[in-house]
């Protein structure tokens, strides 16, 4: 089997300026894709586009605002006529005990993780070509009971469900929709979303690595490599699946034999 190629494919990565989205964008570009990244902070987008290099386009757009996403779809249509691959990655949330959840946190997690994914898909449908590949970023929290993550985990279970329903809805257009569920991938989000200090992240990474059969936490590039597969024609017969990329954490016993 030859390496997957994405030569000349036009890709949108929402939330592509940092973390998993950035690592994914990097891998897509290495495989020849033309990549659009979105996010809400212009300065962060500019820095990321500069690092990713020529041919990367940063568009400031909030994934949970339909008009923003429609503008992204219109820009892509004007420049390329069509979109080949969509990675709906923008999302987030943080651990909070159930008694302490505020309405604003619930609204915010539902808004970016569910409404944002729905609006991203809806607006991109007018520019996605028939036969396109769509990948939604879910999470292993949809499988595991993790302290404080009830609402976030529920939103990610919803994301997996959206992928299966849309696979049926878009069968006539041959648009493939799958999800990726990353495990523990320390990103900028651990600081600004989880409110963890660098020391806390380092301690957590060391501790959790012992619970992961692969012996380490994941990287954004680990997720990017899985995305390249789901985005490419090599996964042409795969629809509606969830690809867990967690070093075996949720599937395999990590203790001593
Ligand atoms: N890291 C993990 O361990 C892990 C595990 C499982 C799943 N995930 C999922 O992976 C995805 C990426 O997370 P990450 O860890 O890479 O976090 P991150 O570094 O915080 O990246 C999230 C990106 O999304 C953007 N974003 C947030 N809200 C947005 C919105 N409303 N519209 C557009 N862009 C938005 C952020 O930029 P702005 O703030 O500038 O908009 C940021 O660039 C999320 O869906 C997350 O739930 C992460």
Tab-separated table of C-alpha atoms and ligand atoms in Angstrom:
chain	number	residue	atom	x	y	z
A	1	UNK	CA	0.000	0.000	0.000
A	2	UNK	CA	1.387	3.399	-0.936
A	3	UNK	CA	1.374	6.363	1.447
A	4	UNK	CA	-1.862	8.355	1.349
A	5	UNK	CA	-1.717	11.452	-0.775
A	6	UNK	CA	-3.803	14.566	-0.370
A	7	UNK	CA	-2.067	16.443	-3.190
A	8	UNK	CA	-4.079	19.540	-4.082
A	9	UNK	CA	-7.007	18.618	-1.803
A	10	UNK	CA	-8.707	21.579	-0.170
A	11	UNK	CA	-9.230	21.071	3.564
A	12	UNK	CA	-10.889	23.061	6.321
A	13	UNK	CA	-9.706	22.520	9.912
A	14	UNK	CA	-11.833	24.425	12.420
A	15	UNK	CA	-9.877	25.451	15.505
A	16	UNK	CA	-6.718	24.788	13.495
A	17	UNK	CA	-4.444	27.417	15.015
A	18	UNK	CA	-3.434	25.455	18.116
A	19	UNK	CA	-3.296	21.980	19.594
A	20	UNK	CA	-4.723	19.022	17.739
A	21	UNK	CA	-6.061	21.190	14.907
A	22	UNK	CA	-2.628	22.689	14.334
A	23	UNK	CA	-0.911	19.270	14.400
A	24	UNK	CA	-3.520	17.961	11.982
A	25	UNK	CA	-3.048	20.938	9.649
A	26	UNK	CA	0.710	20.311	9.682
A	27	UNK	CA	0.292	16.674	8.658
A	28	UNK	CA	-2.303	17.526	5.967
A	29	UNK	CA	0.096	20.051	4.427
A	30	UNK	CA	2.950	17.508	4.509
A	31	UNK	CA	0.679	15.270	2.424
A	32	UNK	CA	0.097	17.998	-0.157
A	33	UNK	CA	-3.190	19.556	0.978
A	34	UNK	CA	-4.209	23.214	0.758
A	35	UNK	CA	-5.388	24.024	4.276
A	36	UNK	CA	-7.805	26.581	5.702
A	37	UNK	CA	-7.756	27.037	9.468
A	38	UNK	CA	-10.270	28.927	11.574
A	39	UNK	CA	-10.411	30.244	15.122
A	40	UNK	CA	-11.660	33.271	17.021
A	41	UNK	CA	-8.315	35.008	17.668
A	42	UNK	CA	-6.761	36.752	14.669
A	43	UNK	CA	-3.256	37.039	16.198
A	44	UNK	CA	-3.151	33.323	17.035
A	45	UNK	CA	-4.367	32.482	13.520
A	46	UNK	CA	-1.706	34.699	11.943
A	47	UNK	CA	1.068	33.076	13.989
A	48	UNK	CA	-0.177	29.583	13.122
A	49	UNK	CA	-0.536	30.359	9.395
A	50	UNK	CA	3.014	31.773	9.448
A	51	UNK	CA	4.350	28.547	11.021
A	52	UNK	CA	2.376	26.263	8.700
A	53	UNK	CA	3.720	28.112	5.691
A	54	UNK	CA	2.698	29.288	2.275
A	55	UNK	CA	-0.632	28.046	1.057
A	56	UNK	CA	-2.251	28.067	4.513
A	57	UNK	CA	-5.235	30.361	4.925
A	58	UNK	CA	-6.379	31.609	8.329
A	59	UNK	CA	-9.926	32.919	8.586
A	60	UNK	CA	-11.275	34.362	11.808
A	61	UNK	CA	-14.587	32.616	12.392
A	62	UNK	CA	-16.489	31.363	15.413
A	63	UNK	CA	-17.737	27.851	14.637
A	64	UNK	CA	-20.865	28.422	16.725
A	65	UNK	CA	-21.965	31.426	14.613
A	66	UNK	CA	-23.636	30.489	11.338
A	67	UNK	CA	-22.828	33.747	9.528
A	68	UNK	CA	-19.106	33.295	10.307
A	69	UNK	CA	-19.084	29.758	8.939
A	70	UNK	CA	-21.089	30.751	5.869
A	71	UNK	CA	-18.405	33.371	5.142
A	72	UNK	CA	-15.738	30.631	5.361
A	73	UNK	CA	-17.725	28.442	2.953
A	74	UNK	CA	-18.161	31.369	0.543
A	75	UNK	CA	-14.425	32.199	0.629
A	76	UNK	CA	-13.467	28.584	-0.107
A	77	UNK	CA	-16.030	28.349	-2.910
A	78	UNK	CA	-14.762	31.581	-4.493
A	79	UNK	CA	-11.124	30.461	-4.320
A	80	UNK	CA	-11.376	26.736	-5.145
A	81	UNK	CA	-14.947	25.941	-6.167
A	82	UNK	CA	-15.167	23.076	-3.687
A	83	UNK	CA	-14.019	21.598	-0.397
A	84	UNK	CA	-12.592	18.066	-0.392
A	85	UNK	CA	-12.064	17.422	3.320
A	86	UNK	CA	-13.540	18.864	6.508
A	87	UNK	CA	-12.086	18.349	9.987
A	88	UNK	CA	-14.608	19.764	12.483
A	89	UNK	CA	-12.177	20.026	15.357
A	90	UNK	CA	-13.033	23.228	17.252
A	91	UNK	CA	-14.262	22.323	20.699
A	92	UNK	CA	-13.445	22.257	24.346
A	93	UNK	CA	-14.582	22.025	27.918
A	94	UNK	CA	-13.224	21.583	31.394
A	95	UNK	CA	-13.715	19.402	34.443
A	96	UNK	CA	-16.258	20.674	36.960
A	97	UNK	CA	-18.068	18.657	39.659
A	98	UNK	CA	-21.803	18.397	38.850
A	99	UNK	CA	-22.833	20.596	41.795
A	100	UNK	CA	-20.589	23.427	40.593
A	101	UNK	CA	-21.621	23.480	36.915
A	102	UNK	CA	-22.907	26.904	35.918
A	103	UNK	CA	-25.486	27.562	33.205
A	104	UNK	CA	-22.848	29.484	31.328
A	105	UNK	CA	-20.439	26.504	31.268
A	106	UNK	CA	-23.223	24.158	30.126
A	107	UNK	CA	-24.251	26.602	27.371
A	108	UNK	CA	-20.679	27.151	26.280
A	109	UNK	CA	-19.833	23.412	25.965
A	110	UNK	CA	-23.102	22.609	24.166
A	111	UNK	CA	-22.572	25.614	21.919
A	112	UNK	CA	-19.084	24.828	20.649
A	113	UNK	CA	-19.139	21.028	20.817
A	114	UNK	CA	-22.619	20.390	19.380
A	115	UNK	CA	-24.103	23.536	17.835
A	116	UNK	CA	-20.715	24.493	16.374
A	117	UNK	CA	-20.260	21.082	14.746
A	118	UNK	CA	-23.820	21.151	13.364
A	119	UNK	CA	-23.392	24.655	11.919
A	120	UNK	CA	-19.982	23.784	10.504
A	121	UNK	CA	-21.444	20.785	8.711
A	122	UNK	CA	-24.547	22.641	7.571
A	123	UNK	CA	-22.661	25.604	6.095
A	124	UNK	CA	-19.985	23.451	4.456
A	125	UNK	CA	-22.544	21.200	2.739
A	126	UNK	CA	-22.917	23.824	0.006
A	127	UNK	CA	-19.227	23.647	-0.847
A	128	UNK	CA	-18.272	20.035	0.041
A	129	UNK	CA	-17.934	18.009	-3.144
A	130	UNK	CA	-19.704	14.708	-3.636
A	131	UNK	CA	-17.349	11.987	-2.386
A	132	UNK	CA	-15.793	14.306	0.223
A	133	UNK	CA	-14.465	13.076	3.571
A	134	UNK	CA	-15.693	14.647	6.814
A	135	UNK	CA	-14.081	13.886	10.166
A	136	UNK	CA	-15.510	15.150	13.443
A	137	UNK	CA	-13.333	15.398	16.541
A	138	UNK	CA	-14.945	13.464	19.404
A	139	UNK	CA	-13.159	12.158	22.524
A	140	UNK	CA	-12.537	9.036	24.586
A	141	UNK	CA	-14.528	10.752	27.332
A	142	UNK	CA	-17.586	9.536	25.428
A	143	UNK	CA	-16.549	6.003	26.534
A	144	UNK	CA	-15.264	6.595	30.051
A	145	UNK	CA	-16.730	8.057	33.197
A	146	UNK	CA	-14.147	10.709	34.034
A	147	UNK	CA	-14.610	12.918	37.089
A	148	UNK	CA	-16.119	16.300	36.253
A	149	UNK	CA	-16.515	15.690	32.529
A	150	UNK	CA	-20.192	14.668	32.383
A	151	UNK	CA	-21.408	17.484	30.129
A	152	UNK	CA	-18.300	17.529	27.932
A	153	UNK	CA	-18.462	13.721	27.560
A	154	UNK	CA	-22.152	13.913	26.654
A	155	UNK	CA	-21.391	16.477	23.926
A	156	UNK	CA	-18.728	14.179	22.489
A	157	UNK	CA	-21.143	11.216	22.536
A	158	UNK	CA	-23.461	13.496	20.553
A	159	UNK	CA	-20.678	14.173	18.043
A	160	UNK	CA	-20.273	10.438	17.422
A	161	UNK	CA	-24.013	10.156	16.949
A	162	UNK	CA	-24.092	13.063	14.483
A	163	UNK	CA	-21.501	11.292	12.337
A	164	UNK	CA	-23.637	8.169	12.064
A	165	UNK	CA	-26.859	10.067	11.331
A	166	UNK	CA	-25.230	12.284	8.715
A	167	UNK	CA	-23.665	9.260	7.036
A	168	UNK	CA	-27.223	8.129	6.321
A	169	UNK	CA	-28.451	11.608	5.393
A	170	UNK	CA	-25.630	12.142	2.886
A	171	UNK	CA	-25.432	8.664	1.406
A	172	UNK	CA	-26.764	9.962	-1.932
A	173	UNK	CA	-23.783	12.337	-2.174
A	174	UNK	CA	-21.226	9.687	-1.186
A	175	UNK	CA	-19.917	11.963	1.589
A	176	UNK	CA	-18.108	9.846	4.165
A	177	UNK	CA	-18.362	10.930	7.797
A	178	UNK	CA	-16.304	9.460	10.617
A	179	UNK	CA	-15.070	10.568	14.022
A	180	UNK	CA	-11.699	10.503	15.714
A	181	UNK	CA	-11.547	10.106	19.475
A	182	UNK	CA	-8.245	11.340	20.862
A	183	UNK	CA	-7.019	10.133	24.242
A	184	UNK	CA	-4.807	12.309	26.425
A	185	UNK	CA	-3.108	14.899	24.205
A	186	UNK	CA	-1.596	17.771	26.198
A	187	UNK	CA	-2.294	20.965	24.246
A	188	UNK	CA	-2.704	24.682	24.875
A	189	UNK	CA	-6.251	23.766	25.921
A	190	UNK	CA	-4.944	22.147	29.123
A	191	UNK	CA	-3.826	25.625	30.186
A	192	UNK	CA	-6.597	27.930	29.019
A	193	UNK	CA	-9.537	25.477	29.078
A	194	UNK	CA	-8.619	23.152	31.959
A	195	UNK	CA	-6.892	25.957	33.881
A	196	UNK	CA	-3.930	23.655	34.642
A	197	UNK	CA	-0.498	25.091	35.391
A	198	UNK	CA	2.565	23.768	33.503
A	199	UNK	CA	3.576	21.878	36.674
A	200	UNK	CA	0.129	20.272	36.966
A	201	UNK	CA	0.219	19.242	33.294
A	202	UNK	CA	3.714	17.732	33.719
A	203	UNK	CA	2.643	15.765	36.819
A	204	UNK	CA	-0.522	14.558	35.105
A	205	UNK	CA	1.360	13.499	31.967
A	206	UNK	CA	3.832	11.474	34.044
A	207	UNK	CA	1.084	9.798	36.073
A	208	UNK	CA	-1.330	9.033	33.243
A	209	UNK	CA	1.404	7.600	30.999
A	210	UNK	CA	1.552	4.578	33.327
A	211	UNK	CA	-2.120	3.894	32.506
A	212	UNK	CA	-1.550	3.976	28.733
A	213	UNK	CA	-0.386	0.754	27.023
A	214	UNK	CA	1.662	2.826	24.536
A	215	UNK	CA	3.612	4.147	27.549
A	216	UNK	CA	3.130	7.826	26.743
A	217	UNK	CA	0.492	10.474	26.170
A	218	UNK	CA	-0.498	11.355	22.616
A	219	UNK	CA	0.673	14.181	20.399
A	220	UNK	CA	-1.267	16.357	17.994
A	221	UNK	CA	0.689	14.672	15.202
A	222	UNK	CA	-0.525	11.218	16.355
A	223	UNK	CA	-4.054	12.492	15.787
A	224	UNK	CA	-3.015	14.199	12.537
A	225	UNK	CA	-1.699	10.901	11.131
A	226	UNK	CA	-5.008	9.168	11.898
A	227	UNK	CA	-6.832	12.076	10.303
A	228	UNK	CA	-4.760	11.808	7.121
A	229	UNK	CA	-5.906	8.193	6.802
A	230	UNK	CA	-9.590	9.032	7.323
A	231	UNK	CA	-9.299	12.014	4.980
A	232	UNK	CA	-7.615	10.071	2.181
A	233	UNK	CA	-9.019	7.640	-0.364
A	234	UNK	CA	-7.343	4.798	1.566
A	235	UNK	CA	-10.317	4.868	3.937
A	236	UNK	CA	-12.843	4.945	1.053
A	237	UNK	CA	-14.839	1.980	2.410
A	238	UNK	CA	-15.054	3.344	5.970
A	239	UNK	CA	-18.169	5.265	7.055
A	240	UNK	CA	-19.734	6.164	10.392
A	241	UNK	CA	-16.913	4.744	12.532
A	242	UNK	CA	-15.142	6.175	15.534
A	243	UNK	CA	-11.361	5.825	15.328
A	244	UNK	CA	-9.977	5.808	18.865
A	245	UNK	CA	-6.438	7.218	18.959
A	246	UNK	CA	-5.472	6.864	22.600
A	247	UNK	CA	-2.438	4.557	22.784
A	248	UNK	CA	-4.776	1.788	23.949
A	249	UNK	CA	-5.902	3.651	27.077
A	250	UNK	CA	-9.608	2.821	26.841
A	251	UNK	CA	-9.304	-0.572	25.174
A	252	UNK	CA	-6.337	-2.424	26.636
A	253	UNK	CA	-5.129	-3.358	30.117
A	254	UNK	CA	-2.045	-1.309	30.942
A	255	UNK	CA	-0.966	-2.993	34.184
A	256	UNK	CA	1.706	-5.649	34.751
A	257	UNK	CA	0.974	-9.222	33.609
B	1	LIG	N1	-6.343	17.538	23.960
B	1	LIG	C1	-6.996	16.449	24.330
B	1	LIG	O1	-6.547	15.682	25.212
B	1	LIG	C2	-8.282	16.100	23.649
B	1	LIG	C3	-8.811	14.816	23.841
B	1	LIG	C4	-9.995	14.482	23.211
B	1	LIG	C5	-10.627	15.393	22.387
B	1	LIG	N2	-10.099	16.640	22.224
B	1	LIG	C6	-10.806	17.561	21.323
B	1	LIG	O2	-9.883	18.059	20.383
B	1	LIG	C7	-10.313	19.336	19.913
B	1	LIG	C8	-9.163	20.317	19.967
B	1	LIG	O3	-8.762	20.485	21.311
B	1	LIG	P1	-7.277	20.851	21.730
B	1	LIG	O4	-6.908	19.982	22.879
B	1	LIG	O5	-6.397	20.884	20.551
B	1	LIG	O6	-7.513	22.298	22.357
B	1	LIG	P2	-6.918	23.739	22.006
B	1	LIG	O7	-5.464	23.734	21.870
B	1	LIG	O8	-7.555	24.620	23.017
B	1	LIG	O9	-7.528	24.026	20.572
B	1	LIG	C9	-8.858	24.380	20.363
B	1	LIG	C10	-8.876	25.354	19.196
B	1	LIG	O10	-10.221	25.589	18.843
B	1	LIG	C11	-10.414	26.979	18.709
B	1	LIG	N3	-11.794	27.257	19.088
B	1	LIG	C12	-12.372	27.122	20.300
B	1	LIG	N4	-13.648	27.514	20.243
B	1	LIG	C13	-13.871	27.897	18.967
B	1	LIG	C14	-14.987	28.402	18.280
B	1	LIG	N5	-16.157	28.645	18.908
B	1	LIG	N6	-14.870	28.680	16.965
B	1	LIG	C15	-13.700	28.486	16.314
B	1	LIG	N7	-12.605	28.016	16.916
B	1	LIG	C16	-12.702	27.721	18.231
B	1	LIG	C17	-9.413	27.655	19.644
B	1	LIG	O11	-9.015	28.941	19.167
B	1	LIG	P3	-9.763	30.271	19.614
B	1	LIG	O12	-9.888	30.225	21.099
B	1	LIG	O13	-8.882	31.360	19.094
B	1	LIG	O14	-11.085	30.269	18.924
B	1	LIG	C18	-8.237	26.690	19.548
B	1	LIG	O15	-7.357	27.053	18.502
B	1	LIG	C19	-11.518	19.710	20.774
B	1	LIG	O16	-12.700	19.386	20.082
B	1	LIG	C20	-11.361	18.815	21.979
B	1	LIG	O17	-12.589	18.582	22.627
B	1	LIG	C21	-8.951	17.022	22.831
